[in-house]
Amino acid sequence: MPTDILTAASPVAPPPPADGNPLYLVDGSGFIFRAYHALPPLSRPDGTPVNAVMGFTNMLMRLLAELKAEAVAVIFDSKRINFRNEFYPDYKAHRPDPPEDLRPQFALIREAVEAFSLPCIELEGYEADDLIATYARQARALGRPVTIVSSDKDLMQLVGDGIRMLDPMKNRLIGPDEVFEKFGVAPEKVVDVQALAGDSVDNVPGVPGIGVKTAAQLITEYGSLEVLLERAAEIKQAGRRQKLIDNADMARISKRLVQLEENAPVPVPVEALKVREPDVNRLLSWLGVQGFRSIIAKVKAEIAEDGTLADGAAISAAAGTGGGEQGLRDLRAALDGRSYAPPAAAPDAREDAHIPRPATVEYILVDTEEALAAWVAEGLEAGVVALDTETDGLTPMRANLVGISLATRPGRACYIPVAHIDPSTPKDGAGGLDFGDAAPPPRQIQAARALEILRPLLEHPGVLKVGHNIKFDWQMFAKNGIKVDPIDDTMLRSYVIGGGRHGHGMDELAQRHLGITCITYDEVTGTGKARVTFDRVPLDKATSYAAEDADITLRLWHVLRHDVLADRMVTVYETIDRPLIRVVADMEMEGVLVDRQVLRELSSDFAKKMVEFEADIQKLAGREFNVGSPKQLGEILFDEMKLSGSKKSSKTGAWSTDSSVLEELADLGIPIAQKVLDWRQFQKLKSTYTDTLGEQINPVTGRVHTSFALAATSTGRLSSTDPNLQNIPIRTEEGRKIRRAFVAAPGHRIMSVDYSQIELRIVAEMAGIPALQQAFRDGIDIHAMTASQVFNVPLDQMTSEIRRRAKAINFGIIYGISSFGLSRQLGIAPGEAGAFIKAYFERFPELQAYMEKTKAEAREHGFVRTLLGRKCWIPGIQEKGARKAYAERQAINAPIQGTAADIIKRAMIRLPGALADAGLKARMLLQVHDELLFEVPDAEVEATSTLVRAVMEGAADIGIPLVAEAGTGASWAEAH
DNA sequence: CTAGGCACCTA
DNA sequence: GTAGGTGCCTAGG
């Protein structure tokens, strides 16, 4: 009669209300063996067996995702020896060693706990069961219900009164009824039964000849072990009576062995056993190493459910319902439906709980290998480290590594100099030949040694390496043969949250999020003539600066990890910006081959032309002056030559001499105006391109390595600097010649693949304009088609002038059209331009509705979104007048430009793998917003072209097809 | 020596 | 009308 016994055994005092936060206590050690024996053998690609790890990880996922557990601890045995061995040395003495293919899994299971950011508890001298008992008792004292995740019978003594067990393998709950089924007594009496019956596996002696059945019968009859032993003489059966009398002490010892310790000095208070927000990067990275693909899918589904827009699949699915247009509207509606706090003035420092506030700050100089090894161990233990590199230059391909800083927890960081020299060392070329007088370099670890000691940390798949603009550091390490992985970037995290709202430099973010004013680079190295490279910065100063950078990066990571999640930007960050880091890093390091000779010849050509034009200009002006000075030119033209047609700038009061002014004059037949325009063209081409580009050729690689900024634009586009290779001339014949200098290595061709009309396609889909969508599906000339519709001209009567006007409007749409802007573009009156726009809106009414909706969205939220969910902040949208009108144009343009940027980024992420999978050796060299440039082996041109176009066209399903076109040649001029 | 303005290159 | 970057000139330290 289980119920009777249960009732009788209920505690006298009423149980405390079980309204607290449920606590889940996972018996990690017990689980390992159960899972190992229950699951078939399974191993990772590298051969490491992982069946128990897989079972364990799945169980954790269920606990977190299905049961939504908020308080979880995973508890392990510490060593084989514990306090029970003090009074019974043979306890668990006969346990065989774990099987060979289970041993490596112990450490992996602890890694799993870390990867899920769960508390991992063990205590020397105690078994997992004792810690579980202690926590269970403490949680009950707080009125919290407890679930013990285990099927170990030794834990059954704890069941009842708000404590239950969950068998993680069978997914079965164990309550008092199930315990009774097993032991024939209520949970409270289980220890007594075990004390009598003993346990051969754990080497608990018990009383010989008495098993569970007999023990339960005896305990039920006498009420408890003590009473039974006292009254053993009363037992009728002679053999049983004698055994009990002879083995009374053994039974008492056995009870002490099986009785769990409920007052263990647990290392973490019960209140602290909380489910922390998992670090998705670290978790996915760890799961990836184990090869747990199905679990990765589950985690990603959880993230998506968490609120972030899922990527391509969701876009396609949404676009698929109701034929694209409606689907996208649904998507937009879904996006619009989200509630966001209106943009407020950012406070100088925030006060949420996510901000780490270390009590002390330790910045340590590391100059011995032993000390560095200790920091590596600390980093491995931490699982997340922030790092920063100090160099003697700003362009990674030319800079040398000078030092490395590392932070292992907020407030604790070190600086490892590896190439510092004494500050008094003469600078190159400045101090003559007196190098012998220089002081010796300070004590430090050799760069190569330091890197080898750091390598296990930097390449460890279970340790996340965080950097602020980590692309730079990744390249510095890659140059030294270390592929840092996995990586995370606080600058890019900030960018996906606040792109267009504020800058993302570390100093600014430290001020904004942490209220900390960082030491500036200028303070450390000086400025101007006094500036020194970082290798000459004294080590104390260098340590303060560099260690702070790593520390601040780590602290920002904690804040921004939370913010990206809370802002539901995880998918954009994880599927676009973070994976792009390595792709762009590789692209930059690859560089592009530039023919210096071609540039020299062009420079010389351009110089000759400039001399000729300059002489003509001086002659026409009647005196010598600096043609390159707009101020002097304005004085010549409008004061001395008394020409009209210009206005004075309101800022400086100088005459405007820009190209539109000069073109008007040239059209009036004034020769000096055209000459100046021509001179300026060559001046620009020579100074910005042919002269400068040659200097940018890296002496080591012989190629030009631009730097792409990943967090510079408000729309999600990349930008390119040092040199900017996204603005190489193409429009004029003379300018286009510069592209002849961008060539392929011997045996290779340059291939350019660009999206055709991608932004107009995006407009057609986002605004839901059926006429435009159909035109794109039919593959007809979009400018001619809009011209025909807007100006009522049949396609077969289309003139180039009418098409030109329609094309200008089409571009105007993308830029957030205004009648003033269009009039200037077309050289017509604003009134006439306004009439064109009106006609366009009448033909495509969906467009006007879309624009109004977008502006309203920007006004309400302060930002707009791309199709893939990227936020583009529009500061100034709440203002009035011209500022507001400008912001409205930005609001209209940003989702269009930004969606195109997202799409090409996705293509870029997929391409290296797709090329490798196809066995193709093509290298991606440059991105120019809607174009990708490749260097392709001669024999692989056709296959590469087909593959790249397919990947680019398939990068997103926006409804209407995307079209990519490829061109190939010996140089960029021929390929485009 | 630096910062701002101008001019002009790209998508 | 959108989004960028660079070189040159010049004013103001």
PDB file of N, CA and C in Angstrom, chain A residues 73-101:
ATOM      1  N   ALA A  73      22.562  23.253 -12.228  1.00  0.00           N
ATOM      2  CA  ALA A  73      23.972  23.015 -11.937  1.00  0.00           C
ATOM      3  C   ALA A  73      24.309  21.602 -12.380  1.00  0.00           C
ATOM      4  N   VAL A  74      25.473  21.450 -12.956  1.00  0.00           N
ATOM      5  CA  VAL A  74      25.937  20.111 -13.329  1.00  0.00           C
ATOM      6  C   VAL A  74      27.013  19.728 -12.327  1.00  0.00           C
ATOM      7  N   ILE A  75      26.841  18.566 -11.708  1.00  0.00           N
ATOM      8  CA  ILE A  75      27.682  18.224 -10.572  1.00  0.00           C
ATOM      9  C   ILE A  75      28.471  16.946 -10.864  1.00  0.00           C
ATOM     10  N   PHE A  76      29.761  17.001 -10.522  1.00  0.00           N
ATOM     11  CA  PHE A  76      30.639  15.874 -10.820  1.00  0.00           C
ATOM     12  C   PHE A  76      31.308  15.359  -9.539  1.00  0.00           C
ATOM     13  N   ASP A  77      31.696  14.081  -9.572  1.00  0.00           N
ATOM     14  CA  ASP A  77      32.572  13.550  -8.536  1.00  0.00           C
ATOM     15  C   ASP A  77      33.926  14.212  -8.711  1.00  0.00           C
ATOM     16  N   SER A  78      34.637  14.396  -7.594  1.00  0.00           N
ATOM     17  CA  SER A  78      35.951  14.999  -7.779  1.00  0.00           C
ATOM     18  C   SER A  78      36.976  13.913  -8.077  1.00  0.00           C
ATOM     19  N   LYS A  79      37.331  13.116  -7.068  1.00  0.00           N
ATOM     20  CA  LYS A  79      38.311  12.058  -7.309  1.00  0.00           C
ATOM     21  C   LYS A  79      37.724  10.739  -6.841  1.00  0.00           C
ATOM     22  N   ARG A  80      38.512   9.721  -6.992  1.00  0.00           N
ATOM     23  CA  ARG A  80      38.036   8.402  -6.561  1.00  0.00           C
ATOM     24  C   ARG A  80      37.913   8.345  -5.047  1.00  0.00           C
ATOM     25  N   ILE A  81      38.771   9.102  -4.362  1.00  0.00           N
ATOM     26  CA  ILE A  81      38.807   9.040  -2.892  1.00  0.00           C
ATOM     27  C   ILE A  81      37.875  10.103  -2.313  1.00  0.00           C
ATOM     28  N   ASN A  82      37.045   9.741  -1.331  1.00  0.00           N
ATOM     29  CA  ASN A  82      36.269  10.749  -0.619  1.00  0.00           C
ATOM     30  C   ASN A  82      36.150  10.365   0.853  1.00  0.00           C
ATOM     31  N   PHE A  83      35.391  11.148   1.610  1.00  0.00           N
ATOM     32  CA  PHE A  83      35.379  10.979   3.067  1.00  0.00           C
ATOM     33  C   PHE A  83      34.943   9.581   3.497  1.00  0.00           C
ATOM     34  N   ARG A  84      34.204   8.867   2.668  1.00  0.00           N
ATOM     35  CA  ARG A  84      33.762   7.520   3.039  1.00  0.00           C
ATOM     36  C   ARG A  84      34.938   6.550   3.170  1.00  0.00           C
ATOM     37  N   ASN A  85      35.978   6.806   2.370  1.00  0.00           N
ATOM     38  CA  ASN A  85      37.134   5.920   2.444  1.00  0.00           C
ATOM     39  C   ASN A  85      37.862   6.033   3.775  1.00  0.00           C
ATOM     40  N   GLU A  86      37.622   7.149   4.516  1.00  0.00           N
ATOM     41  CA  GLU A  86      38.300   7.318   5.800  1.00  0.00           C
ATOM     42  C   GLU A  86      37.826   6.265   6.796  1.00  0.00           C
ATOM     43  N   PHE A  87      36.547   5.917   6.747  1.00  0.00           N
ATOM     44  CA  PHE A  87      36.099   4.903   7.705  1.00  0.00           C
ATOM     45  C   PHE A  87      35.837   3.554   7.064  1.00  0.00           C
ATOM     46  N   TYR A  88      35.924   3.502   5.738  1.00  0.00           N
ATOM     47  CA  TYR A  88      35.755   2.212   5.065  1.00  0.00           C
ATOM     48  C   TYR A  88      36.588   2.209   3.793  1.00  0.00           C
ATOM     49  N   PRO A  89      37.872   1.850   3.960  1.00  0.00           N
ATOM     50  CA  PRO A  89      38.819   1.989   2.840  1.00  0.00           C
ATOM     51  C   PRO A  89      38.407   1.247   1.575  1.00  0.00           C
ATOM     52  N   ASP A  90      37.587   0.225   1.713  1.00  0.00           N
ATOM     53  CA  ASP A  90      37.260  -0.558   0.526  1.00  0.00           C
ATOM     54  C   ASP A  90      36.107   0.016  -0.295  1.00  0.00           C
ATOM     55  N   TYR A  91      35.556   1.171   0.197  1.00  0.00           N
ATOM     56  CA  TYR A  91      34.403   1.728  -0.501  1.00  0.00           C
ATOM     57  C   TYR A  91      34.725   1.966  -1.986  1.00  0.00           C
ATOM     58  N   LYS A  92      33.898   1.451  -2.833  1.00  0.00           N
ATOM     59  CA  LYS A  92      34.069   1.550  -4.286  1.00  0.00           C
ATOM     60  C   LYS A  92      35.447   1.092  -4.754  1.00  0.00           C
ATOM     61  N   ALA A  93      36.051   0.192  -4.005  1.00  0.00           N
ATOM     62  CA  ALA A  93      37.420  -0.219  -4.327  1.00  0.00           C
ATOM     63  C   ALA A  93      37.486  -1.184  -5.502  1.00  0.00           C
ATOM     64  N   HIS A  94      36.403  -1.822  -5.789  1.00  0.00           N
ATOM     65  CA  HIS A  94      36.453  -2.822  -6.857  1.00  0.00           C
ATOM     66  C   HIS A  94      36.020  -2.298  -8.213  1.00  0.00           C
ATOM     67  N   ARG A  95      35.798  -0.995  -8.264  1.00  0.00           N
ATOM     68  CA  ARG A  95      35.379  -0.412  -9.540  1.00  0.00           C
ATOM     69  C   ARG A  95      36.493  -0.564 -10.574  1.00  0.00           C
ATOM     70  N   PRO A  96      36.190  -1.139 -11.728  1.00  0.00           N
ATOM     71  CA  PRO A  96      37.232  -1.213 -12.765  1.00  0.00           C
ATOM     72  C   PRO A  96      37.482   0.174 -13.351  1.00  0.00           C
ATOM     73  N   ASP A  97      38.642   0.343 -13.972  1.00  0.00           N
ATOM     74  CA  ASP A  97      38.917   1.607 -14.657  1.00  0.00           C
ATOM     75  C   ASP A  97      37.906   1.772 -15.785  1.00  0.00           C
ATOM     76  N   PRO A  98      37.545   3.021 -16.073  1.00  0.00           N
ATOM     77  CA  PRO A  98      36.594   3.232 -17.179  1.00  0.00           C
ATOM     78  C   PRO A  98      37.176   2.763 -18.507  1.00  0.00           C
ATOM     79  N   PRO A  99      36.324   2.309 -19.410  1.00  0.00           N
ATOM     80  CA  PRO A  99      36.825   1.832 -20.705  1.00  0.00           C
ATOM     81  C   PRO A  99      37.639   2.905 -21.436  1.00  0.00           C
ATOM     82  N   GLU A 100      38.509   2.399 -22.294  1.00  0.00           N
ATOM     83  CA  GLU A 100      39.430   3.281 -23.028  1.00  0.00           C
ATOM     84  C   GLU A 100      38.696   4.403 -23.783  1.00  0.00           C
ATOM     85  N   ASP A 101      37.580   4.030 -24.439  1.00  0.00           N
ATOM     86  CA  ASP A 101      36.920   5.030 -25.276  1.00  0.00           C
ATOM     87  C   ASP A 101      35.932   5.891 -24.490  1.00  0.00           C
TER      88      ASP A 101
END
